[in-house]
Coordinates of C-alpha atoms and ligand atoms in Angstrom, one line a residue:
M1 CA 28.1 -209.2 79.9
N2 CA 30.3 -211.6 81.9
I3 CA 28.3 -214.6 83.3
A4 CA 31.3 -217.0 83.6
T5 CA 30.5 -218.0 87.2
S6 CA 26.9 -218.8 86.2
Q7 CA 28.2 -220.8 83.2
H8 CA 30.6 -222.8 85.4
L9 CA 27.8 -223.5 88.0
F10 CA 25.4 -224.6 85.2
E11 CA 28.0 -227.0 83.8
K12 CA 28.5 -228.5 87.2
A13 CA 24.8 -228.5 87.9
Q14 CA 24.1 -230.7 84.9
H15 CA 26.3 -233.5 86.4
F16 CA 24.1 -233.7 89.5
I17 CA 20.7 -232.3 88.7
P18 CA 18.5 -233.4 85.7
G19 CA 19.1 -230.6 83.2
G20 CA 20.9 -228.7 85.8
V21 CA 17.8 -227.1 87.4
N22 CA 15.1 -227.9 89.8
S23 CA 12.3 -226.6 87.6
P24 CA 12.5 -226.8 83.8
V25 CA 11.9 -223.3 82.7
R26 CA 15.0 -222.1 84.6
A27 CA 17.3 -223.8 82.2
F28 CA 16.6 -221.2 79.4
R29 CA 16.0 -223.9 76.8
A30 CA 13.2 -221.9 75.2
V31 CA 15.5 -219.0 74.6
G32 CA 18.9 -220.6 74.3
G33 CA 22.1 -219.7 76.2
S34 CA 23.1 -220.4 79.7
P35 CA 20.9 -219.4 82.6
V36 CA 22.1 -216.8 85.1
F37 CA 22.5 -218.1 88.7
I38 CA 21.0 -215.7 91.1
K39 CA 22.9 -214.8 94.3
S40 CA 20.7 -212.1 95.9
A41 CA 18.0 -209.6 95.4
K42 CA 16.7 -206.5 96.9
G43 CA 13.7 -204.4 96.1
P44 CA 13.4 -204.2 92.2
Y45 CA 16.8 -205.7 91.6
V46 CA 18.4 -209.2 91.3
Y47 CA 22.1 -209.9 91.3
D48 CA 23.7 -212.9 89.6
E49 CA 26.8 -214.8 90.7
D50 CA 29.0 -212.5 88.6
D51 CA 27.5 -209.4 90.3
N52 CA 25.5 -208.3 87.3
E53 CA 22.4 -206.3 88.3
Y54 CA 19.0 -206.8 86.7
I55 CA 15.6 -205.1 87.0
E56 CA 13.1 -207.8 88.1
L57 CA 10.2 -208.9 85.9
I58 CA 9.9 -212.5 87.2
N59 CA 9.7 -211.9 90.9
S60 CA 9.8 -215.5 91.7
W61 CA 6.9 -215.9 89.2
G62 CA 4.7 -213.6 91.3
P63 CA 5.3 -214.0 95.0
M64 CA 7.7 -211.0 95.3
I65 CA 4.8 -208.6 94.6
L66 CA 6.3 -206.1 97.2
G67 CA 9.8 -206.4 95.7
H68 CA 12.6 -208.6 97.1
A69 CA 13.7 -208.9 100.7
N70 CA 10.7 -206.9 102.0
E71 CA 11.7 -205.8 105.5
L72 CA 8.3 -206.6 107.1
I73 CA 8.3 -210.2 105.8
Q74 CA 11.9 -210.6 106.7
K75 CA 11.2 -209.5 110.3
A76 CA 8.2 -211.9 110.6
V77 CA 10.4 -214.8 109.5
Y78 CA 13.3 -213.8 111.9
D79 CA 10.8 -213.7 114.7
A80 CA 9.2 -217.0 113.9
I81 CA 12.4 -219.0 113.7
Q82 CA 13.2 -218.2 117.3
H83 CA 10.4 -220.6 118.2
S84 CA 11.5 -223.7 116.1
F85 CA 10.7 -224.4 112.5
S86 CA 8.0 -226.9 112.6
F87 CA 5.8 -228.8 115.1
G88 CA 3.4 -231.0 113.1
A89 CA 0.7 -229.8 115.4
P90 CA -1.8 -227.0 115.1
T91 CA -0.7 -223.4 115.6
R92 CA -2.3 -220.0 116.1
R93 CA -1.0 -218.6 112.9
E94 CA -2.9 -221.2 110.8
V95 CA -6.2 -220.0 112.3
E96 CA -5.3 -216.4 111.6
M97 CA -4.2 -217.3 108.1
A98 CA -7.4 -219.1 107.3
E99 CA -9.5 -216.3 108.8
L100 CA -7.7 -213.8 106.7
I101 CA -8.0 -215.7 103.4
V102 CA -11.7 -216.2 104.0
S103 CA -12.1 -212.4 104.6
M104 CA -10.1 -211.5 101.4
V105 CA -11.6 -214.0 99.0
P106 CA -15.3 -213.9 99.5
S107 CA -16.1 -217.2 97.7
I108 CA -13.8 -219.1 100.2
E109 CA -15.7 -220.2 103.3
K110 CA -13.2 -222.8 104.4
V111 CA -9.6 -223.3 103.4
R112 CA -6.8 -225.9 103.8
M113 CA -3.1 -225.0 103.6
V114 CA -0.7 -227.1 101.5
N115 CA 2.9 -226.6 100.3
S116 CA 2.7 -225.7 96.6
G117 CA 0.3 -224.8 93.9
T118 CA 0.6 -228.3 92.5
E119 CA -0.7 -229.7 95.8
A120 CA -3.5 -227.3 95.8
T121 CA -4.9 -228.1 92.4
M122 CA -4.4 -232.0 92.8
S123 CA -6.3 -231.8 96.1
A124 CA -9.0 -229.5 94.7
I125 CA -9.9 -232.0 91.9
R126 CA -9.8 -234.9 94.4
V127 CA -12.4 -233.1 96.6
A128 CA -14.5 -232.1 93.6
R129 CA -14.5 -235.8 92.6
G130 CA -15.4 -236.9 96.1
F131 CA -18.1 -234.3 96.4
T132 CA -19.8 -235.1 93.1
G133 CA -19.1 -238.8 92.9
R134 CA -17.9 -238.3 89.3
D135 CA -14.5 -238.9 87.7
K136 CA -13.8 -236.6 84.8
I137 CA -12.5 -233.1 84.7
I138 CA -12.3 -230.4 82.0
K139 CA -9.3 -228.2 81.7
F140 CA -8.2 -225.8 79.0
E141 CA -5.4 -226.0 76.5
G142 CA -2.5 -223.7 77.5
C143 CA -3.5 -223.4 81.2
Y144 CA -1.1 -224.8 83.7
H145 CA -2.1 -226.3 87.0
G146 CA 1.2 -227.7 88.2
H147 CA 2.6 -231.1 87.6
G148 CA -0.2 -233.4 88.9
D149 CA -0.8 -236.4 86.5
S150 CA -4.4 -235.3 85.8
F151 CA -3.2 -232.0 84.3
L152 CA -0.3 -233.4 82.1
I153 CA -2.8 -234.3 79.4
A154 CA -2.9 -233.2 75.8
A155 CA -6.2 -232.7 74.0
G156 CA -7.5 -235.6 72.0
S157 CA -7.9 -235.4 68.2
G158 CA -11.7 -234.7 68.3
A159 CA -13.4 -232.4 70.6
V160 CA -15.1 -235.2 72.6
T161 CA -12.4 -237.8 72.5
F162 CA -10.2 -238.7 75.5
G163 CA -7.0 -236.9 76.2
T164 CA -3.6 -238.5 75.8
P165 CA -0.7 -238.3 78.3
D166 CA 1.5 -235.3 77.7
S167 CA 4.4 -236.8 79.7
P168 CA 5.8 -240.3 79.9
G169 CA 4.8 -241.7 83.3
V170 CA 1.2 -240.5 83.1
T171 CA -1.1 -243.5 82.5
K172 CA -3.7 -243.8 79.9
G173 CA -6.2 -244.4 82.6
V174 CA -5.6 -241.0 84.1
A175 CA -5.7 -239.4 80.7
N176 CA -9.1 -240.9 80.0
D177 CA -10.5 -238.8 82.9
T178 CA -9.2 -235.4 81.7
L179 CA -10.9 -233.6 78.9
T180 CA -9.4 -230.5 77.3
A181 CA -11.2 -227.5 75.7
P182 CA -9.7 -224.5 73.9
F183 CA -9.5 -221.4 76.1
N184 CA -12.3 -218.8 75.5
D185 CA -14.4 -221.4 73.7
L186 CA -17.7 -221.8 75.5
E187 CA -19.2 -223.8 72.7
A188 CA -16.5 -226.5 72.9
V189 CA -17.1 -226.7 76.7
Q190 CA -20.8 -227.2 76.1
T191 CA -20.0 -230.0 73.6
L192 CA -17.8 -231.8 76.0
V193 CA -20.3 -231.5 78.8
N194 CA -23.1 -232.8 76.5
A195 CA -21.0 -235.8 75.4
N196 CA -20.2 -236.6 79.0
K197 CA -23.5 -236.0 80.9
N198 CA -23.2 -236.6 84.6
D199 CA -19.6 -237.7 84.4
I200 CA -17.8 -234.4 84.9
A201 CA -16.8 -233.5 88.5
A202 CA -14.9 -230.3 87.9
L203 CA -14.0 -227.7 85.4
I204 CA -10.7 -226.0 86.2
L205 CA -9.0 -223.0 84.7
E206 CA -6.8 -220.0 85.2
P207 CA -9.4 -217.1 85.1
V208 CA -6.6 -214.9 83.5
V209 CA -4.0 -217.2 82.0
G210 CA -0.4 -216.5 82.9
N211 CA 1.0 -219.8 81.6
M212 CA 0.7 -219.4 77.9
G213 CA 1.8 -215.9 78.3
C214 CA -0.8 -213.4 79.6
V215 CA -4.2 -214.3 78.0
L216 CA -7.5 -212.6 79.2
P217 CA -10.9 -214.2 79.3
A218 CA -13.2 -213.0 76.6
E219 CA -16.2 -211.0 77.6
G220 CA -18.8 -213.4 79.2
F221 CA -16.5 -216.5 79.1
L222 CA -16.2 -216.8 82.8
Q223 CA -19.9 -216.1 83.4
G224 CA -20.7 -218.7 80.7
L225 CA -18.7 -221.3 82.5
R226 CA -20.3 -220.5 85.7
K227 CA -23.7 -221.1 84.1
I228 CA -22.8 -224.4 82.5
C229 CA -21.4 -225.6 85.9
D230 CA -24.6 -224.6 87.7
E231 CA -26.8 -226.3 85.1
E232 CA -24.7 -229.5 85.2
G233 CA -23.7 -229.7 88.9
I234 CA -20.0 -229.3 88.0
V235 CA -17.6 -227.9 90.5
L236 CA -16.0 -224.7 89.1
I237 CA -12.4 -224.4 90.2
L238 CA -10.6 -221.1 89.6
D239 CA -6.9 -221.7 89.7
E240 CA -5.7 -218.4 91.1
V241 CA -2.2 -219.6 92.1
M242 CA -0.9 -216.7 89.9
T243 CA -3.7 -214.3 89.9
G244 CA -4.7 -214.5 93.6
F245 CA -3.8 -211.5 95.6
R246 CA -2.3 -210.0 92.4
L247 CA -5.0 -208.8 90.1
A248 CA -7.0 -207.6 93.1
K249 CA -7.0 -208.3 96.8
G250 CA -9.6 -211.0 96.1
G251 CA -7.9 -212.1 92.9
A252 CA -9.3 -212.4 89.4
Q253 CA -12.6 -213.6 90.8
E254 CA -13.1 -210.2 92.5
R255 CA -12.0 -208.3 89.4
F256 CA -14.4 -210.2 87.0
G257 CA -17.2 -210.7 89.5
I258 CA -17.4 -214.4 89.4
S259 CA -17.8 -216.8 92.3
P260 CA -16.2 -220.2 91.9
D261 CA -17.0 -223.2 94.0
L262 CA -13.3 -223.8 94.8
T263 CA -10.2 -221.7 94.5
T264 CA -6.6 -222.7 94.4
L265 CA -4.0 -220.4 95.7
G266 CA -0.1 -220.3 95.7
K267 CA 2.8 -218.1 95.0
I268 CA 2.0 -214.7 96.7
I269 CA 0.2 -216.6 99.6
G270 CA 3.6 -217.7 100.9
G271 CA 5.4 -214.4 100.5
G272 CA 8.3 -216.4 98.8
M273 CA 7.9 -219.5 101.1
P274 CA 6.6 -222.8 99.7
V275 CA 2.9 -222.4 100.4
G276 CA -0.4 -223.3 98.6
A277 CA -4.0 -223.5 99.6
Y278 CA -7.4 -224.6 98.3
G279 CA -10.7 -223.5 99.6
G280 CA -14.3 -222.6 98.8
R281 CA -17.8 -223.6 99.6
A282 CA -18.1 -225.0 103.1
D283 CA -20.3 -228.0 101.9
I284 CA -17.5 -229.0 99.6
M285 CA -14.6 -228.4 101.9
N286 CA -16.3 -230.3 104.7
K287 CA -15.7 -233.4 102.6
V288 CA -12.0 -233.0 103.3
S289 CA -10.4 -235.3 106.0
P290 CA -10.9 -235.3 109.0
A291 CA -14.2 -233.5 108.6
G292 CA -15.1 -235.8 105.7
P293 CA -13.9 -238.8 103.8
V294 CA -11.7 -237.3 101.2
Y295 CA -8.1 -237.8 102.3
Q296 CA -5.5 -235.1 102.1
A297 CA -2.6 -234.4 104.5
G298 CA 0.8 -232.8 104.8
T299 CA 3.6 -233.1 107.4
L300 CA 4.8 -229.5 106.8
S301 CA 1.4 -228.0 105.8
G302 CA 0.8 -224.8 107.7
N303 CA 4.5 -224.6 108.6
P304 CA 5.0 -221.8 111.1
I305 CA 7.8 -220.1 109.2
A306 CA 5.9 -220.2 106.0
M307 CA 2.7 -219.0 107.7
S308 CA 4.5 -216.1 109.2
A309 CA 5.8 -214.9 105.8
G310 CA 2.5 -215.5 104.1
L311 CA 0.4 -214.0 106.9
T312 CA 2.5 -210.8 106.9
M313 CA 2.3 -210.6 103.1
L314 CA -1.5 -210.9 103.0
N315 CA -2.1 -208.6 106.0
Y316 CA 0.0 -206.0 104.2
L317 CA -2.0 -206.4 100.9
N318 CA -5.2 -206.4 102.8
D319 CA -4.4 -203.2 104.7
H320 CA -2.8 -201.3 101.7
P321 CA -5.2 -201.0 98.7
E322 CA -2.8 -198.5 97.2
V323 CA -0.6 -201.4 96.3
Y324 CA -3.2 -202.3 93.6
T325 CA -3.6 -198.7 92.5
Q326 CA 0.2 -198.6 92.0
L327 CA 0.4 -201.9 90.2
E328 CA -2.4 -200.8 87.8
A329 CA -0.6 -197.6 87.1
S330 CA 2.8 -199.3 86.6
G331 CA 1.2 -201.9 84.2
E332 CA -0.5 -199.1 82.2
K333 CA 2.7 -197.0 82.1
L334 CA 4.7 -199.9 80.8
V335 CA 2.2 -200.9 78.1
N336 CA 1.8 -197.3 77.0
G337 CA 5.5 -197.0 76.6
F338 CA 5.9 -200.3 74.7
K339 CA 3.0 -199.2 72.4
A340 CA 4.6 -195.9 71.7
S341 CA 7.8 -197.6 70.8
M342 CA 6.1 -200.1 68.5
Q343 CA 4.2 -197.3 66.8
K344 CA 7.5 -195.4 66.3
L345 CA 9.1 -198.5 64.8
G346 CA 6.1 -199.4 62.7
L347 CA 5.5 -202.7 64.6
N348 CA 2.2 -204.3 65.4
Y349 CA 3.0 -207.1 67.9
T350 CA 0.3 -208.1 70.3
L351 CA 0.7 -206.8 73.9
N352 CA -1.6 -208.5 76.4
Q353 CA -1.9 -206.9 79.8
I354 CA -4.0 -206.8 82.9
G355 CA -2.9 -204.9 86.0
S356 CA 0.6 -206.1 86.9
M357 CA 0.8 -209.0 84.4
Y358 CA 1.8 -208.6 80.7
T359 CA 3.2 -210.5 77.7
L360 CA 4.6 -209.0 74.5
F361 CA 3.8 -211.7 71.9
F362 CA 5.8 -211.7 68.6
T363 CA 2.7 -212.1 66.5
D364 CA 0.3 -209.6 64.8
Q365 CA -2.7 -211.8 65.7
P366 CA -4.7 -211.2 68.8
V367 CA -3.7 -213.8 71.4
T368 CA -6.8 -215.3 72.9
D369 CA -6.0 -219.0 73.2
F370 CA -3.1 -221.4 72.9
P371 CA -3.0 -221.7 69.0
S372 CA -2.9 -217.9 68.7
A373 CA -0.2 -217.8 71.4
K374 CA 1.8 -220.3 69.4
S375 CA 1.6 -218.2 66.3
S376 CA 4.4 -216.1 67.9
D377 CA 7.9 -216.0 66.3
L378 CA 9.7 -218.0 69.0
P379 CA 13.3 -217.6 67.7
L380 CA 12.7 -213.9 67.6
F381 CA 11.4 -213.9 71.2
G382 CA 14.6 -215.7 72.1
R383 CA 16.7 -212.9 70.6
Y384 CA 14.5 -210.3 72.3
F385 CA 14.9 -212.0 75.7
H386 CA 18.7 -211.9 75.4
A387 CA 18.7 -208.3 74.1
M388 CA 16.7 -207.4 77.2
L389 CA 19.0 -209.4 79.5
D390 CA 22.0 -207.7 78.1
R391 CA 20.4 -204.4 79.0
G392 CA 19.8 -205.5 82.6
I393 CA 16.2 -206.6 82.4
Y394 CA 15.4 -210.0 83.8
M395 CA 12.4 -211.5 82.1
G396 CA 10.7 -214.9 82.1
P397 CA 12.8 -217.0 79.7
S398 CA 9.9 -218.1 77.4
Q399 CA 7.3 -216.5 75.1
F400 CA 4.7 -218.5 77.0
E401 CA 5.1 -216.7 80.3
S402 CA 3.7 -213.6 81.9
M403 CA 5.9 -210.9 83.4
F404 CA 5.0 -209.8 87.0
L405 CA 5.5 -206.3 88.2
S406 CA 6.2 -205.4 91.8
T407 CA 5.6 -202.3 93.8
A408 CA 9.3 -201.9 94.1
L409 CA 9.4 -200.7 90.5
E410 CA 9.5 -196.9 90.5
D411 CA 9.1 -194.7 87.5
K412 CA 12.8 -194.7 86.7
H413 CA 12.8 -198.5 86.6
L414 CA 9.8 -198.6 84.3
D415 CA 11.4 -196.0 82.1
K416 CA 14.5 -198.1 81.9
I417 CA 12.4 -201.2 80.9
I418 CA 10.6 -199.1 78.2
K419 CA 13.9 -197.9 76.8
A420 CA 15.4 -201.3 76.9
N421 CA 12.4 -202.7 75.1
E422 CA 12.7 -200.2 72.3
E423 CA 16.4 -200.7 71.9
S424 CA 16.0 -204.5 71.9
L425 CA 13.3 -204.4 69.3
K426 CA 15.5 -202.2 67.1
E427 CA 18.5 -204.6 67.6
I428 CA 16.7 -207.9 66.9
L429 CA 14.8 -206.5 63.8
S430 CA 17.9 -204.5 62.6
L431 CA 15.7 -201.3 62.5
Ligands
PLP501 C1 2.6 -221.9 89.4 C2 1.3 -222.4 89.2 C3 0.9 -223.7 89.6 C4 1.8 -224.6 90.3 O1 2.3 -224.1 91.5 P1 3.7 -224.7 92.1 O2 3.8 -224.1 93.4 O3 4.7 -224.4 91.1 O4 3.4 -226.2 92.3 C5 -0.5 -224.0 89.5 N1 -1.3 -223.2 88.8 C6 -0.9 -222.0 88.3 C7 -2.0 -221.2 87.7 C8 0.4 -221.6 88.4 O5 0.7 -220.4 87.9

């Protein structure tokens, strides 16, 4: 495959942009090689600067759930730009957007728009702290909540010790307020809570994790967290930046029947534009400025172009439940195809999937938390990634990512992915 133009651009990029990219995973460091630079995309396909065609499994990490350059969303954006790009004043579409989100996600009574998932999670924990008057938060190892300081914290050595900064530039003071538990481990959460009585403002998690690869909550885990939070007056925050509007119209919380106090949203909510949101119980959200004392603001929040794209996306999803039926069927078809190939080849790798999210882990162990995800053979994944790329399949360039299916994938595309997967496994394992 010729990627000469991409290679040239990447060389140049490294002179002017740290690491050559505006978000680290794009640099392909986890899989080696040079990243492909994308020029355009339509439906299930992306095209790179050398005009190679790939079938999409990243879909902008989720937002392109209807495939690329969807005509309805394009039209909404074209229409909106006729009326200027931004006002910094309230607009009709923000009201429509808020009303629609509240109707689609029942646990949300009030919602505030922001510009990214990172802003949503940062703001949600600030409100939770303002509401409870407590400082500490609990998060889970392997979950990602954007790049806010409070989330870039590694677990301490003992279960009840303070965390330590996971990035230079994050202060020890901030790290002291973030406690980390293993995913799917209710007992560890209870231990943390007992050791920090009346100090914990919020517990935040991805209800289905996408950011250590796709990892599902164990039976009863989410309900157990809900119970602990109720007993201890802790604000339960579900970070549905990835799962919101993807695993169901009302997100993972609808699918698993759990009602959080706050929810953070992003990715799909902007239809590909930079949008995030946080919302939940009215009594908590009424603490947000100017209704309440917790400050949070944004010059471009609720931007009219972004709202037009997002509103059109959400309205479509709200009106077309068959989207989710199709995504479920596509996910199932893909997984069954992968499983059949692995059986044929005598392989026993772990395949985690729910709806339109999946990860093939290069380990025989069940993957239920971060240590088990890390038991994967990472160099082997790197070879698999490139074998797939060579066959025209564009995957997330890390073992610790979920793939995201779109409704633009038809049976013929899914068949091609299944075939490429089998060929790639044979190639990298010399079978
Ligand atoms: C992507 C993501 C974020 C961060 O969103 P950005 O828009 O990249 O800032 C937060 N939480 C989860 C679960 C995510 O997947």
